[in-house]
Amino acid sequence: MASKPELVYFDGRGRGEIVRLVLAAAGIEFTETNVHSREEFLAIKDELLFGQLPLLKIDGQSFVQTQAIVRHVARKGKLLGDKEPEMTKIDMLYEGSRDFFMILLPIGFLLEESKVADIKPSIDKYLSCFNRALKENGGTGYHVGSHLTLADVGVLEPVLATIDYFGEEAIKDYPEIQKYFKTVSSLETISKYIKEIRKPKNDAKYVATVREVLQF
């Protein structure tokens, strides 16, 4: 029996959370090894081609670079579409979700609420964009077609983070986002991810660990 894929990352969200999410969406069970110290990080440095985490060990291979990992898993889970222009549209929306995510990524290291609030206008920009994309797809509750794709997976990460930091009222002016969130979060694989796999918001201990390990 083949061993389960192994994700190596910090014990928190960061750039590893989208890997957890796409593995869950693809229905792939995995194990996780967390790095807690500089010594642990240096011990695996030779496995990290670019000296960065996350690292995913799957199918007898080791992969780094978050987006390469995500697309590898998405292909296995048939989340990339099967024809053009659907495939390109999924990719386009997924890339947009990464821009959205990058607005939110620093929040995990901004423990002062006043600074967190400064990011809200940029969040509204992306919520508006994806609300439009959902509407243009016919209001199916999905971004492309009528089933889960990598586009939906990618957008879910920043939407969940938005709700974490600003509450569900943050999406109240975006009816298509609300429908999408209800549709996707009710899927068995995604529901399990949210309840059992997703990491909690960063705390001071996690931030300190990441800074110590990466020395920044």
Short mmCIF file of C-alpha atoms in Angstrom, two decimals:
data_model
loop_
_atom_site.label_atom_id
_atom_site.label_comp_id
_atom_site.label_asym_id
_atom_site.label_seq_id
_atom_site.Cartn_x
_atom_site.Cartn_y
_atom_site.Cartn_z
CA MET A 1 0.00 0.00 0.00
CA ALA A 2 1.39 3.37 -1.03
CA SER A 3 2.21 5.78 1.77
CA LYS A 4 0.22 8.97 2.16
CA PRO A 5 1.70 12.20 0.81
CA GLU A 6 3.65 14.17 3.40
CA LEU A 7 3.53 17.95 3.68
CA VAL A 8 6.48 19.61 5.39
CA TYR A 9 5.78 23.13 6.61
CA PHE A 10 5.42 25.27 9.70
CA ASP A 11 2.56 24.59 12.11
CA GLY A 12 0.50 27.43 10.71
CA ARG A 13 -1.12 28.79 7.57
CA GLY A 14 1.32 30.84 5.50
CA ARG A 15 2.14 29.47 2.07
CA GLY A 16 1.35 25.94 3.15
CA GLU A 17 -2.37 26.45 3.69
CA ILE A 18 -3.28 26.41 0.00
CA VAL A 19 -1.48 23.05 -0.27
CA ARG A 20 -3.56 21.64 2.58
CA LEU A 21 -6.69 23.03 0.95
CA VAL A 22 -6.06 21.63 -2.53
CA LEU A 23 -5.11 18.22 -1.12
CA ALA A 24 -8.41 18.19 0.76
CA ALA A 25 -10.34 19.37 -2.29
CA ALA A 26 -8.76 16.61 -4.36
CA GLY A 27 -9.78 14.04 -1.76
CA ILE A 28 -6.16 13.12 -0.98
CA GLU A 29 -5.37 12.21 2.61
CA PHE A 30 -1.93 13.33 3.78
CA THR A 31 0.34 13.50 6.77
CA GLU A 32 2.13 16.60 7.97
CA THR A 33 5.55 17.23 9.48
CA ASN A 34 5.97 20.63 11.09
CA VAL A 35 9.23 22.54 11.35
CA HIS A 36 9.65 24.11 14.79
CA SER A 37 13.29 25.22 14.89
CA ARG A 38 16.17 26.50 12.81
CA GLU A 39 17.96 23.19 13.40
CA GLU A 40 15.04 21.20 11.97
CA PHE A 41 14.94 23.47 8.95
CA LEU A 42 18.66 23.15 8.26
CA ALA A 43 18.40 19.36 8.59
CA ILE A 44 16.14 19.22 5.50
CA LYS A 45 17.76 22.07 3.56
CA ASP A 46 19.24 19.67 0.99
CA GLU A 47 15.71 18.58 0.06
CA LEU A 48 14.69 22.18 -0.66
CA LEU A 49 15.95 23.11 -4.12
CA PHE A 50 15.31 26.82 -3.55
CA GLY A 51 15.78 26.75 0.21
CA GLN A 52 12.08 27.33 0.87
CA LEU A 53 9.04 25.60 2.32
CA PRO A 54 6.53 24.08 1.71
CA LEU A 55 7.79 20.68 0.60
CA LEU A 56 5.41 17.96 -0.56
CA LYS A 57 6.50 14.34 -0.81
CA ILE A 58 4.07 12.49 -3.06
CA ASP A 59 4.17 9.52 -5.43
CA GLY A 60 7.82 8.89 -4.62
CA GLN A 61 8.77 12.45 -5.58
CA SER A 62 9.61 15.58 -3.61
CA PHE A 63 8.26 18.89 -4.85
CA VAL A 64 8.86 22.48 -3.74
CA GLN A 65 7.45 25.83 -4.92
CA THR A 66 3.89 26.30 -3.74
CA GLN A 67 2.18 26.85 -7.08
CA ALA A 68 3.90 23.89 -8.74
CA ILE A 69 2.74 21.72 -5.84
CA VAL A 70 -0.79 23.08 -6.06
CA ARG A 71 -1.10 22.42 -9.79
CA HIS A 72 0.35 18.91 -9.43
CA VAL A 73 -2.28 18.06 -6.84
CA ALA A 74 -5.02 19.82 -8.83
CA ARG A 75 -4.20 17.71 -11.89
CA LYS A 76 -4.47 14.55 -9.81
CA GLY A 77 -7.80 15.76 -8.46
CA LYS A 78 -9.12 16.80 -11.88
CA LEU A 79 -9.59 20.39 -10.73
CA LEU A 80 -8.02 22.08 -13.77
CA GLY A 81 -10.78 21.53 -16.32
CA ASP A 82 -10.53 19.35 -19.40
CA LYS A 83 -10.89 21.69 -22.35
CA GLU A 84 -10.19 25.21 -23.53
CA PRO A 85 -11.11 27.96 -22.84
CA GLU A 86 -12.28 26.53 -19.50
CA MET A 87 -8.75 25.53 -18.48
CA THR A 88 -7.33 28.99 -19.10
CA LYS A 89 -10.22 30.67 -17.30
CA ILE A 90 -9.63 28.46 -14.25
CA ASP A 91 -5.95 29.37 -14.35
CA MET A 92 -6.74 33.07 -14.75
CA LEU A 93 -9.06 33.13 -11.76
CA TYR A 94 -6.68 31.06 -9.66
CA GLU A 95 -3.88 33.53 -10.39
CA GLY A 96 -6.23 36.35 -9.38
CA SER A 97 -6.92 34.53 -6.12
CA ARG A 98 -3.18 34.54 -5.41
CA ASP A 99 -3.13 38.33 -5.80
CA PHE A 100 -6.04 38.45 -3.34
CA PHE A 101 -4.18 36.11 -0.99
CA MET A 102 -1.06 38.29 -1.03
CA ILE A 103 -3.11 41.20 0.32
CA LEU A 104 -4.07 39.03 3.29
CA LEU A 105 -0.82 37.14 3.89
CA PRO A 106 0.82 39.94 5.94
CA ILE A 107 -2.19 40.07 8.30
CA GLY A 108 -0.88 36.98 10.04
CA PHE A 109 2.16 38.97 11.09
CA LEU A 110 0.30 42.19 11.92
CA LEU A 111 -0.90 41.52 15.44
CA GLU A 112 -2.13 45.12 15.85
CA GLU A 113 -5.81 45.40 14.87
CA SER A 114 -5.40 49.00 13.71
CA LYS A 115 -3.00 47.89 10.97
CA VAL A 116 -5.25 45.00 9.96
CA ALA A 117 -8.10 47.46 9.31
CA ASP A 118 -5.97 49.34 6.76
CA ILE A 119 -6.12 46.35 4.40
CA LYS A 120 -9.94 46.29 4.11
CA PRO A 121 -10.24 48.53 0.97
CA SER A 122 -7.97 46.21 -1.01
CA ILE A 123 -10.01 43.22 0.13
CA ASP A 124 -13.19 44.84 -1.16
CA LYS A 125 -11.54 45.32 -4.55
CA TYR A 126 -10.98 41.57 -4.93
CA LEU A 127 -14.33 40.58 -3.48
CA SER A 128 -15.93 42.77 -6.14
CA CYS A 129 -13.86 41.16 -8.90
CA PHE A 130 -14.75 37.62 -7.91
CA ASN A 131 -18.39 38.52 -7.31
CA ARG A 132 -18.47 39.69 -10.93
CA ALA A 133 -16.78 36.50 -12.17
CA LEU A 134 -19.32 34.36 -10.32
CA LYS A 135 -22.22 36.36 -11.75
CA GLU A 136 -20.80 36.06 -15.27
CA ASN A 137 -20.67 32.28 -14.78
CA GLY A 138 -24.44 32.25 -14.39
CA GLY A 139 -24.71 32.22 -10.62
CA THR A 140 -23.97 28.50 -10.32
CA GLY A 141 -22.12 28.96 -7.04
CA TYR A 142 -18.85 28.11 -8.81
CA HIS A 143 -16.39 30.30 -10.69
CA VAL A 144 -16.16 28.12 -13.81
CA GLY A 145 -18.82 25.68 -14.93
CA SER A 146 -20.99 23.94 -12.37
CA HIS A 147 -18.49 21.99 -10.28
CA LEU A 148 -15.48 22.58 -8.06
CA THR A 149 -12.26 23.70 -9.78
CA LEU A 150 -8.93 25.14 -8.72
CA ALA A 151 -10.44 28.61 -9.20
CA ASP A 152 -12.90 27.93 -6.38
CA VAL A 153 -10.20 26.41 -4.20
CA GLY A 154 -7.91 29.40 -4.70
CA VAL A 155 -10.58 31.98 -3.89
CA LEU A 156 -11.73 30.11 -0.81
CA GLU A 157 -8.45 30.67 1.03
CA PRO A 158 -8.63 34.51 1.06
CA VAL A 159 -12.42 34.49 1.57
CA LEU A 160 -12.01 32.36 4.69
CA ALA A 161 -9.26 34.67 5.93
CA THR A 162 -11.44 37.71 5.26
CA ILE A 163 -14.22 36.21 7.36
CA ASP A 164 -11.71 35.33 10.10
CA TYR A 165 -10.49 38.89 10.44
CA PHE A 166 -13.53 40.95 9.48
CA GLY A 167 -16.51 38.66 10.09
CA GLU A 168 -19.15 37.42 7.64
CA GLU A 169 -20.45 40.98 7.33
CA ALA A 170 -17.38 41.59 5.15
CA ILE A 171 -19.05 39.66 2.32
CA LYS A 172 -22.63 40.89 2.88
CA ASP A 173 -22.49 43.26 -0.10
CA TYR A 174 -21.40 40.48 -2.44
CA PRO A 175 -24.34 38.11 -3.00
CA GLU A 176 -22.53 35.86 -5.48
CA ILE A 177 -19.62 35.46 -3.05
CA GLN A 178 -22.11 34.51 -0.33
CA LYS A 179 -23.73 31.89 -2.57
CA TYR A 180 -20.34 30.54 -3.64
CA PHE A 181 -19.13 30.33 -0.04
CA LYS A 182 -22.26 28.46 1.04
CA THR A 183 -22.05 26.10 -1.96
CA VAL A 184 -18.37 25.26 -1.65
CA SER A 185 -18.16 25.08 2.13
CA SER A 186 -21.01 22.56 2.17
CA LEU A 187 -19.07 20.09 -0.01
CA GLU A 188 -17.93 17.10 2.07
CA THR A 189 -14.24 17.51 1.29
CA ILE A 190 -14.21 21.25 1.92
CA SER A 191 -16.34 21.00 5.05
CA LYS A 192 -13.86 18.49 6.48
CA TYR A 193 -10.97 20.79 5.59
CA ILE A 194 -12.55 23.75 7.38
CA LYS A 195 -13.46 21.75 10.49
CA GLU A 196 -10.49 19.40 10.82
CA ILE A 197 -7.49 20.43 8.71
CA ARG A 198 -7.31 24.21 8.40
CA LYS A 199 -4.81 25.85 10.73
CA PRO A 200 -5.94 28.57 13.17
CA LYS A 201 -4.99 32.21 12.87
CA ASN A 202 -1.38 33.03 13.63
CA ASP A 203 -0.50 33.72 17.23
CA ALA A 204 2.60 35.37 18.66
CA LYS A 205 4.32 32.02 19.25
CA TYR A 206 3.91 30.97 15.61
CA VAL A 207 5.16 34.32 14.32
CA ALA A 208 8.21 34.08 16.58
CA THR A 209 8.95 30.53 15.36
CA VAL A 210 8.81 31.50 11.69
CA ARG A 211 11.02 34.54 12.27
CA GLU A 212 13.57 32.44 14.18
CA VAL A 213 13.65 29.64 11.62
CA LEU A 214 13.88 31.90 8.57
CA GLN A 215 15.88 34.59 10.37
CA PHE A 216 13.95 37.67 9.33
#
